[in-house]
Coordinates of C-alpha atoms in Angstrom, one line a residue:
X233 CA 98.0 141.1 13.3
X234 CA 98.6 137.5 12.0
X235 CA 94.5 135.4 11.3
X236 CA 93.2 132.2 9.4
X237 CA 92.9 134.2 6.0
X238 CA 95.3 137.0 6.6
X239 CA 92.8 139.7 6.5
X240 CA 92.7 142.4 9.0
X241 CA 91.1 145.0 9.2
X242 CA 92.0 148.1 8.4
X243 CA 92.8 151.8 10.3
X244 CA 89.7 153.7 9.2
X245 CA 87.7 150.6 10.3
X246 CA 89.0 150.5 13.5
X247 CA 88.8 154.2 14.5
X248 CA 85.2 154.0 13.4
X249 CA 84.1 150.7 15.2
X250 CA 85.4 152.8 18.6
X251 CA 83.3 156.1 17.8
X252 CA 80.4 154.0 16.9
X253 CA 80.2 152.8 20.9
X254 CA 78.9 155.6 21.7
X255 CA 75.8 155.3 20.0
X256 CA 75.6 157.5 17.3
X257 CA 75.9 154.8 14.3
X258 CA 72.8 152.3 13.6
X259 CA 74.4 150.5 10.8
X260 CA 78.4 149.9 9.8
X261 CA 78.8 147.8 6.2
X262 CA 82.2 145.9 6.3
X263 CA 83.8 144.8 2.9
X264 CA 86.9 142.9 2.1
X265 CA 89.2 145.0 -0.4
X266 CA 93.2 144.5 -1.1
X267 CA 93.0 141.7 1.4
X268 CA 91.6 144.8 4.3
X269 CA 88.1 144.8 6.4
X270 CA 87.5 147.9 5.1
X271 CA 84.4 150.3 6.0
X272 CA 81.6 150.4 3.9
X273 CA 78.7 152.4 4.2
X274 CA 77.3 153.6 7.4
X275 CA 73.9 155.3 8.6
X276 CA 72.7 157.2 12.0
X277 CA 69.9 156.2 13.9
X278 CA 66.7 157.5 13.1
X279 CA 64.2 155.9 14.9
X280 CA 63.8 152.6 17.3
X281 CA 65.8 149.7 15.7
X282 CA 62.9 147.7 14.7
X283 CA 61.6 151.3 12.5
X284 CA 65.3 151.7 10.8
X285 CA 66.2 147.8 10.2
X286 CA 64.4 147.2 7.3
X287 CA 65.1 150.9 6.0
X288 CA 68.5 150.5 6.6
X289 CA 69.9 146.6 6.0
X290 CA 67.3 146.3 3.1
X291 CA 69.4 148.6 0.1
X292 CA 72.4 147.4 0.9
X293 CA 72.2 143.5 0.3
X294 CA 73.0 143.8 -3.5
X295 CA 75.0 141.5 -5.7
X296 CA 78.3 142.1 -4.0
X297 CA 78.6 140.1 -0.1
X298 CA 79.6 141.8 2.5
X299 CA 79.2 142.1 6.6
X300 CA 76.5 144.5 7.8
X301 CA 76.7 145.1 12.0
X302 CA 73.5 146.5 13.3
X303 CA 73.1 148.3 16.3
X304 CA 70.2 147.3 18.9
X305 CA 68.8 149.7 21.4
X306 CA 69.6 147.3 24.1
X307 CA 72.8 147.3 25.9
X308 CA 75.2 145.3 28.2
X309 CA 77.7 145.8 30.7
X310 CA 79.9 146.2 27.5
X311 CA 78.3 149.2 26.1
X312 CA 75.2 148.9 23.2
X313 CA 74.7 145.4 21.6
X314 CA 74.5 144.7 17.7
X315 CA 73.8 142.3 15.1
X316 CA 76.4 140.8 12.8
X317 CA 74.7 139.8 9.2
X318 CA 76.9 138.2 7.2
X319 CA 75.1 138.7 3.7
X320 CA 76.2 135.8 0.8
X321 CA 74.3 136.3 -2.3
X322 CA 73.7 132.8 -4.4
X323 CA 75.5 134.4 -7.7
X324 CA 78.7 135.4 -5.4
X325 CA 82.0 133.0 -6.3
X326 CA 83.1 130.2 -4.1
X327 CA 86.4 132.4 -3.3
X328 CA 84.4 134.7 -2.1
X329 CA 82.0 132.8 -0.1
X330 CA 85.0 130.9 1.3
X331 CA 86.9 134.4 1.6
X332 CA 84.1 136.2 3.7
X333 CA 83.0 132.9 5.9
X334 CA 87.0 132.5 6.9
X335 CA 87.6 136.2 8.0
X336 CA 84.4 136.0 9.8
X337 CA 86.0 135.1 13.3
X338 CA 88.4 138.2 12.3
X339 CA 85.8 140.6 12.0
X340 CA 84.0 139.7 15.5
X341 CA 87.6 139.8 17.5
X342 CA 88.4 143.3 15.9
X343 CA 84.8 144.6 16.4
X344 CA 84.1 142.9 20.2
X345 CA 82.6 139.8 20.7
X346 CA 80.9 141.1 23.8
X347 CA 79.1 143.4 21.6
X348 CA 77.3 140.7 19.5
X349 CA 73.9 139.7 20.7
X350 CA 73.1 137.5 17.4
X351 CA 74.6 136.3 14.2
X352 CA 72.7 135.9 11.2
X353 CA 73.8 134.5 8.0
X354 CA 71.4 135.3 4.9
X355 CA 71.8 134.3 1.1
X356 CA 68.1 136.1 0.3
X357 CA 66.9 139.3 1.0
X358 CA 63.3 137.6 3.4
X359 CA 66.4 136.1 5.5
X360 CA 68.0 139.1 6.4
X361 CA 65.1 141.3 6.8
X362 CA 63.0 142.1 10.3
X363 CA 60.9 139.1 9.6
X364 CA 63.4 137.2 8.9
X365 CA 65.5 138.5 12.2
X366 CA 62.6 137.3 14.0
X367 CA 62.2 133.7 12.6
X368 CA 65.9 133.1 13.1
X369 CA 65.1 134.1 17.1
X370 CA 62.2 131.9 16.9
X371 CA 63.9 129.3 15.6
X372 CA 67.0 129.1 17.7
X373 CA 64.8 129.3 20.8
X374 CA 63.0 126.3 19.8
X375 CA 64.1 122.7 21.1
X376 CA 66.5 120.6 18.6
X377 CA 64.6 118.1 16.7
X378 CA 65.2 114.6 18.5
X379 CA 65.1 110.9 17.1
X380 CA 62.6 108.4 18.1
X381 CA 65.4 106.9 20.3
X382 CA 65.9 110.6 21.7
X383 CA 62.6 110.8 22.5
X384 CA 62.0 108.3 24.3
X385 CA 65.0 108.5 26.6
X386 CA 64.2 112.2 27.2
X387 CA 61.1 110.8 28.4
X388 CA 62.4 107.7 30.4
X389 CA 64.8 110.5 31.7
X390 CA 61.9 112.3 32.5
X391 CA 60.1 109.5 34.3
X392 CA 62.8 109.2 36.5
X393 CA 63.2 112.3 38.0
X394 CA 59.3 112.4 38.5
X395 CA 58.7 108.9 39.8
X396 CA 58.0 108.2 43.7
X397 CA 58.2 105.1 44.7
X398 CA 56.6 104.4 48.3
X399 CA 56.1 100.9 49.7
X400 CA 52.3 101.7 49.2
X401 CA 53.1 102.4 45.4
X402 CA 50.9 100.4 43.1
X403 CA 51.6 101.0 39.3
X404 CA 49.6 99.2 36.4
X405 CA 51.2 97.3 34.3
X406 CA 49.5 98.0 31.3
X407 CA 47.1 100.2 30.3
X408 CA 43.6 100.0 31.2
X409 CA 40.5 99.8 28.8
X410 CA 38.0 102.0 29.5
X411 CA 34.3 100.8 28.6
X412 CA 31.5 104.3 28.5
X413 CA 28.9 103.9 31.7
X414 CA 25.6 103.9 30.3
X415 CA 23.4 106.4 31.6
X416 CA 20.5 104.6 33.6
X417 CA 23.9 103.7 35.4
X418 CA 25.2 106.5 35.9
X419 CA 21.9 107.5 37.7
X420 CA 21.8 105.3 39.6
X421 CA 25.2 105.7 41.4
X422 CA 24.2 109.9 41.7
X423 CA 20.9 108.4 43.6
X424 CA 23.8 106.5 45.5
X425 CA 25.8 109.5 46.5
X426 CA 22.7 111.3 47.7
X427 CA 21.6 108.4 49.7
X428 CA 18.4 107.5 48.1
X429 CA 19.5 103.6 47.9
X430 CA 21.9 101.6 49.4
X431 CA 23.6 99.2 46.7
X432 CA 24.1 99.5 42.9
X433 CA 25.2 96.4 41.1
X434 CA 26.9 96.3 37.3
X435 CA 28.2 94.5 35.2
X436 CA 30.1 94.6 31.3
X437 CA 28.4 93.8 28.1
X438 CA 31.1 92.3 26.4
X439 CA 29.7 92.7 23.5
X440 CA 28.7 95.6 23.3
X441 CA 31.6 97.1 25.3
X442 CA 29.3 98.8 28.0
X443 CA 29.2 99.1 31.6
X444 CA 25.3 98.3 32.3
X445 CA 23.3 98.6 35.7
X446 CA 21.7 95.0 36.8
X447 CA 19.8 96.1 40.1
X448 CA 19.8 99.4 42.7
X449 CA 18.2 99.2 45.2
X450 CA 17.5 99.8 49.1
X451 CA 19.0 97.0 51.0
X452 CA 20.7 96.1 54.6
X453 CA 23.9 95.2 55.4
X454 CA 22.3 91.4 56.5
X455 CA 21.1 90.8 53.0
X456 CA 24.1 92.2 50.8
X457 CA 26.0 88.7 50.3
X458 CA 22.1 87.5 48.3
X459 CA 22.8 90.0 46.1
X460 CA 26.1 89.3 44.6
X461 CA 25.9 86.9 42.3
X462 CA 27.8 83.6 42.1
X463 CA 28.0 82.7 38.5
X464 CA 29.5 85.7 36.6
X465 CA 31.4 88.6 37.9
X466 CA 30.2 91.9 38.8
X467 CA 30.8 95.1 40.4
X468 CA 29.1 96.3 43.3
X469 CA 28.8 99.6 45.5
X470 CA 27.2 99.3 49.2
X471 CA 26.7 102.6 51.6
X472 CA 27.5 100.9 55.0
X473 CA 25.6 102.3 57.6
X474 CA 27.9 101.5 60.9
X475 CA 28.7 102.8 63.9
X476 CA 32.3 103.9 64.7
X477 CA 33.9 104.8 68.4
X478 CA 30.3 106.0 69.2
X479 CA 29.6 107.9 66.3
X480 CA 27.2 106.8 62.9
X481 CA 29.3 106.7 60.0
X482 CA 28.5 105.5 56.3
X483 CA 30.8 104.5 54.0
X484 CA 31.1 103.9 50.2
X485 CA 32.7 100.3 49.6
X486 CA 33.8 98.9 46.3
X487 CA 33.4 95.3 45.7
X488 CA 35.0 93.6 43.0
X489 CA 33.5 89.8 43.1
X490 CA 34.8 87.4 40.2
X491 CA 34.2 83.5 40.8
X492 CA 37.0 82.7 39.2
X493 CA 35.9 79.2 38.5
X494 CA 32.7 79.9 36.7
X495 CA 34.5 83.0 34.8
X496 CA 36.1 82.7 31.4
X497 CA 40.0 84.1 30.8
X498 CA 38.0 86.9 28.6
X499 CA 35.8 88.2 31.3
X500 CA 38.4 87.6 33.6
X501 CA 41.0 89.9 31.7
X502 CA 38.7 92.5 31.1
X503 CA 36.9 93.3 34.5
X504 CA 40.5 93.3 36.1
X505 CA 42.0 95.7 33.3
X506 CA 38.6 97.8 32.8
X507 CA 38.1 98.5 36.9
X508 CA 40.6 101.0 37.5
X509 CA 39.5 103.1 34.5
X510 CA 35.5 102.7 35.5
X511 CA 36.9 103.7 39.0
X512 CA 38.2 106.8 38.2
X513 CA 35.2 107.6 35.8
X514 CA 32.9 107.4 38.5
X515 CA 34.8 109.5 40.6
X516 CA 34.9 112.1 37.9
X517 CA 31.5 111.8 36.8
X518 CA 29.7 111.2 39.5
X519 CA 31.9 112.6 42.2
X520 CA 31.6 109.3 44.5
X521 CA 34.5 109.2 47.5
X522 CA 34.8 105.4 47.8
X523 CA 36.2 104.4 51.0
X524 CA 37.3 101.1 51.1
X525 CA 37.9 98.7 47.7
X526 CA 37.3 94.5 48.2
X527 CA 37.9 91.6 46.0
X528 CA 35.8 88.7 47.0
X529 CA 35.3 84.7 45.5
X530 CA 31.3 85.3 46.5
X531 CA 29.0 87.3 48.1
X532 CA 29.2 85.2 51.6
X533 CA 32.4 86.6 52.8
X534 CA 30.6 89.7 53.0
X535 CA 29.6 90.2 56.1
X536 CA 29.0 93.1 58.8
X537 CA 32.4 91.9 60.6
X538 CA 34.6 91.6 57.3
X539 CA 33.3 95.2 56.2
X540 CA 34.1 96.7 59.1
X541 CA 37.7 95.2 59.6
X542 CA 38.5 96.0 56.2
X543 CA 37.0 99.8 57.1
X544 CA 38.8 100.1 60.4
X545 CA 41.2 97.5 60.7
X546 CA 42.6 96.4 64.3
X547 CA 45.4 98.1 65.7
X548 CA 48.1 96.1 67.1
X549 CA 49.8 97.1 70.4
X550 CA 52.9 95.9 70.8
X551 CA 53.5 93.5 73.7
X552 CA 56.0 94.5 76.3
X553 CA 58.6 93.0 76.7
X554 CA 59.4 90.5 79.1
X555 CA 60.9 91.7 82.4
X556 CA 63.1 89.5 84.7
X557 CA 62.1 89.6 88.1
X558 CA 63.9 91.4 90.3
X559 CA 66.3 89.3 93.0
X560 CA 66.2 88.9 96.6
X561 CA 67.1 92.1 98.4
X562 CA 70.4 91.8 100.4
X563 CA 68.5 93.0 103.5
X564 CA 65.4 90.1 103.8
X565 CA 67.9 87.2 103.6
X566 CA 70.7 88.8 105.9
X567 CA 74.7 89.3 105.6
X568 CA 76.3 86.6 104.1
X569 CA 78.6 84.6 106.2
X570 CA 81.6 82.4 105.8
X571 CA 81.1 78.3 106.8
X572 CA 83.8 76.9 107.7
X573 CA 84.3 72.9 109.4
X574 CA 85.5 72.5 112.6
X575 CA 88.5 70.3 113.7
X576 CA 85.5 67.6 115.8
X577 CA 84.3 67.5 112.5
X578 CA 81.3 70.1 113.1
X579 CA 80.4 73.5 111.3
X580 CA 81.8 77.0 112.6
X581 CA 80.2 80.1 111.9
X582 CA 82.6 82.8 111.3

C-alpha cells in the first residue's frame, strides 16, 4: 500500500489493531522502524480510563517520539473509541518530526478513523497527561478568538436576527443619560402610587446631575395647568381621577412640558435624552404603571378634555358607503310601448 511517506504499517501491527477491538488492550505504542509502523508497547486495562491514563501514557513519552492510541471506555456504532497522541519531544530531529507528522494520516487510515474520538499532539509531558487531555477538550470547545471587526459583525449579525420592527417601533438613537433620583423624590412618587397625593413635579439640577422634587401635592384636575411651570422645563406626574363608560378609573399620566422658547439647547438636550432612562427608573424603583405619556408647550393645553382623549381616544366608524338608489320598478310605471306616427300626421299606439 502506496502513502505520502511510504510507510505502512506493518503485519504484527495490523493483526493487533483488530484483536484490540474487542476491548482487551487500553494502550497500543506505534513506532516507525525500517520505514514500518511497527508495534510498540501495549498494556491491558486495569481500571476506568481516567485511573490507567496517567499510569499508562505517562512512562512511555521518553526521548524517542512515537504514536500512543488510547482506548476510552466509551463507544460508537464502530466499536470502542480511542485517543491518538502523537508524542514529539523538543530534542527529537527535524527528520523525525517531519517523518512522524507525514505518516500521521497513514497511521489513522490503517487503525480506523471511525475509531478516533480526539487527536492530541504533545511535545511536554503536562500536554499529554489527563490534565492536559482535559485542557485540550476545554480548549477546543471554546469559541475562536475573533477580531474587533469580527466582533462586531457577529453582533450586528446578531441584531438582526433579533430585531422586530413593528410600525409602533420606536428605537433611540443614542443612548440615554441617566441622572440618580434623589430620595425625598423618590418618596414622593411611592406616596403617589399609594394615592396619598395627586401630582409630583421634578425637575434636573444640571449641575449637580440630579433629578430633584419641586412640589407634591394634592391637587384637582381644574388646577393642574397652574402648576406647570412656564419658564423652565419640568416633569410632572398627575393621578387622573375620571370616569370611563360608567365606571371610576384613575390613571397615571406623564407629562413632559419644555417651553422651548425660554429653554436653553443644554437643558433642552438633556431632559429629552435623560427622560426615557428616569422613566424606566421609576418603574423599577418605585413600581409606577404610567398610563398615558404627553409632551406639552405649557401647562394650559392641559385640560380635563385633552387628558381624556389622549387616555381613551375616539374611535372612528367608518362611514358607509354611498348607495345608489334603487330604480323605478317595471310594474308602477307599466309595460313599455312602441310610438309610432300616423300617416294624418297623428301618434299610434302600438
Amino acid at each position: 500500500m502506496s502513502h505520502q511517506t511510504g510507510i505502512s504499517a506493518s503485519p504484527q501491527l495490523l493483526d493487533l489493531f483488530s484483536k484490540s477491538k474487542d476491548g482487551s488492550v487500553r494502550l497500543i505504542q506505534v513506532l516507525i522502524s525500517d520505514e514500518l509502523l511497527v508495534p510498540g508497547i501495549q498494556s491491558p486495562p486495569q481500571g476506568s480510563w481516567e485511573d490507567d491514563y496517567d499510569v499508562s501514557v505517562l512512562p512511555l513519552l521518553s526521548r524517542q517520539p512515537c504514536y500512543l492510541l488510547y482506548r476510552l471506555d466509551s463507544t460508537n456504532n464502530q466499536g470502542p473509541q480511542w485517543i491518538l497522541i502523537a508524542w514529539m519531544p523538543e530534542n527529537c530531529t527535524i527528520r523525525q518530526k517531519m517523518l512522524y507528522a507525514a505518516t500521521r494520516a497513514t497511521l489513522k487510515t490503517e487503525f480506523g478513523g471511525g475509531h478516533i474520538l480526539e487527536e492530541l499532539s504533545a511535545s511536554e509531558k503536562e500536554d499529554a497527561s489527563l490534565h492536559g487531555y482535559r485542557q485540550h477538550l476545554a480548549s477546543a470547545a471554546a469559541p475562536a478568538p475573533l477580531s474587533a471587526a469580527e466582533i462586531e459583525l457577529q453582533k450586528m449579525k446578531i441584531d438582526e436576527i433579533n430585531t422586530d420592527v413593528t410600525m409602533d417601533t420606536k428605537r433611540p438613537t443614542l443612548q440615554g443619560v441617566a441622572f440618580p433620583i434623589e430620595d425625598p423624590a423618590l418618596e414622593a412618587m411611592r406616596n403617589l402610587k399609594e394615592g396619598k397625593i395627586q401630582y409630583v413635579q421634578l425637575r434636573l439640577d444640571i449641575d449637580r446631575e440630579l433629578v430633584t422634587l419641586v412640589c407634591a401635592r394634592q391637587i384637582e384636575v381644574g388646577s393642574l395647568p397652574e402648576q406647570v411651570p412656564t419658564d423652565s422645563p419640568s416633569w410632572n406626574f398627575f393621578l387622573y381621577k375620571h370616569s370611563h363608560l360608567g365606571q371610576t378609573e384613575e390613571s397615571l399620566v406623564f407629562i413632559y412640558s419644555m417651553p422651548g422658547s425660554k429653554c436653553s439647547i443644554k437643558e433642552r438636550m438633556l431632559y429629552s435624552s435623560c427622560k426615557g432612562a428616569f422613566i424606566c427608573d421609576v418603574e423599577q424603583q418605585v413600581g409606577l404603571q404610567i398610563a398615558r405619556k404627553v409632551e406639552v408647550d405649557n401647562g394650559s393645553e392641559l385640560t380635563p378634555d385633552f387628558l381624556y382623549s389622549e387616555l381613551h381616544p375616539a374611535r372612528h366608524t367608518p362611514r358607509p358607503a354611498f348607495d345608489k338608489p334603487p330604480g323605478p320598478s317595471r310594474s308602477r310605471a307599466g309595460q313599455k310601448r312602441l310610438v309610432r306616427p300616423a300617416p294624418d300626421g297623428g301618434q299610434t299606439q302600438v
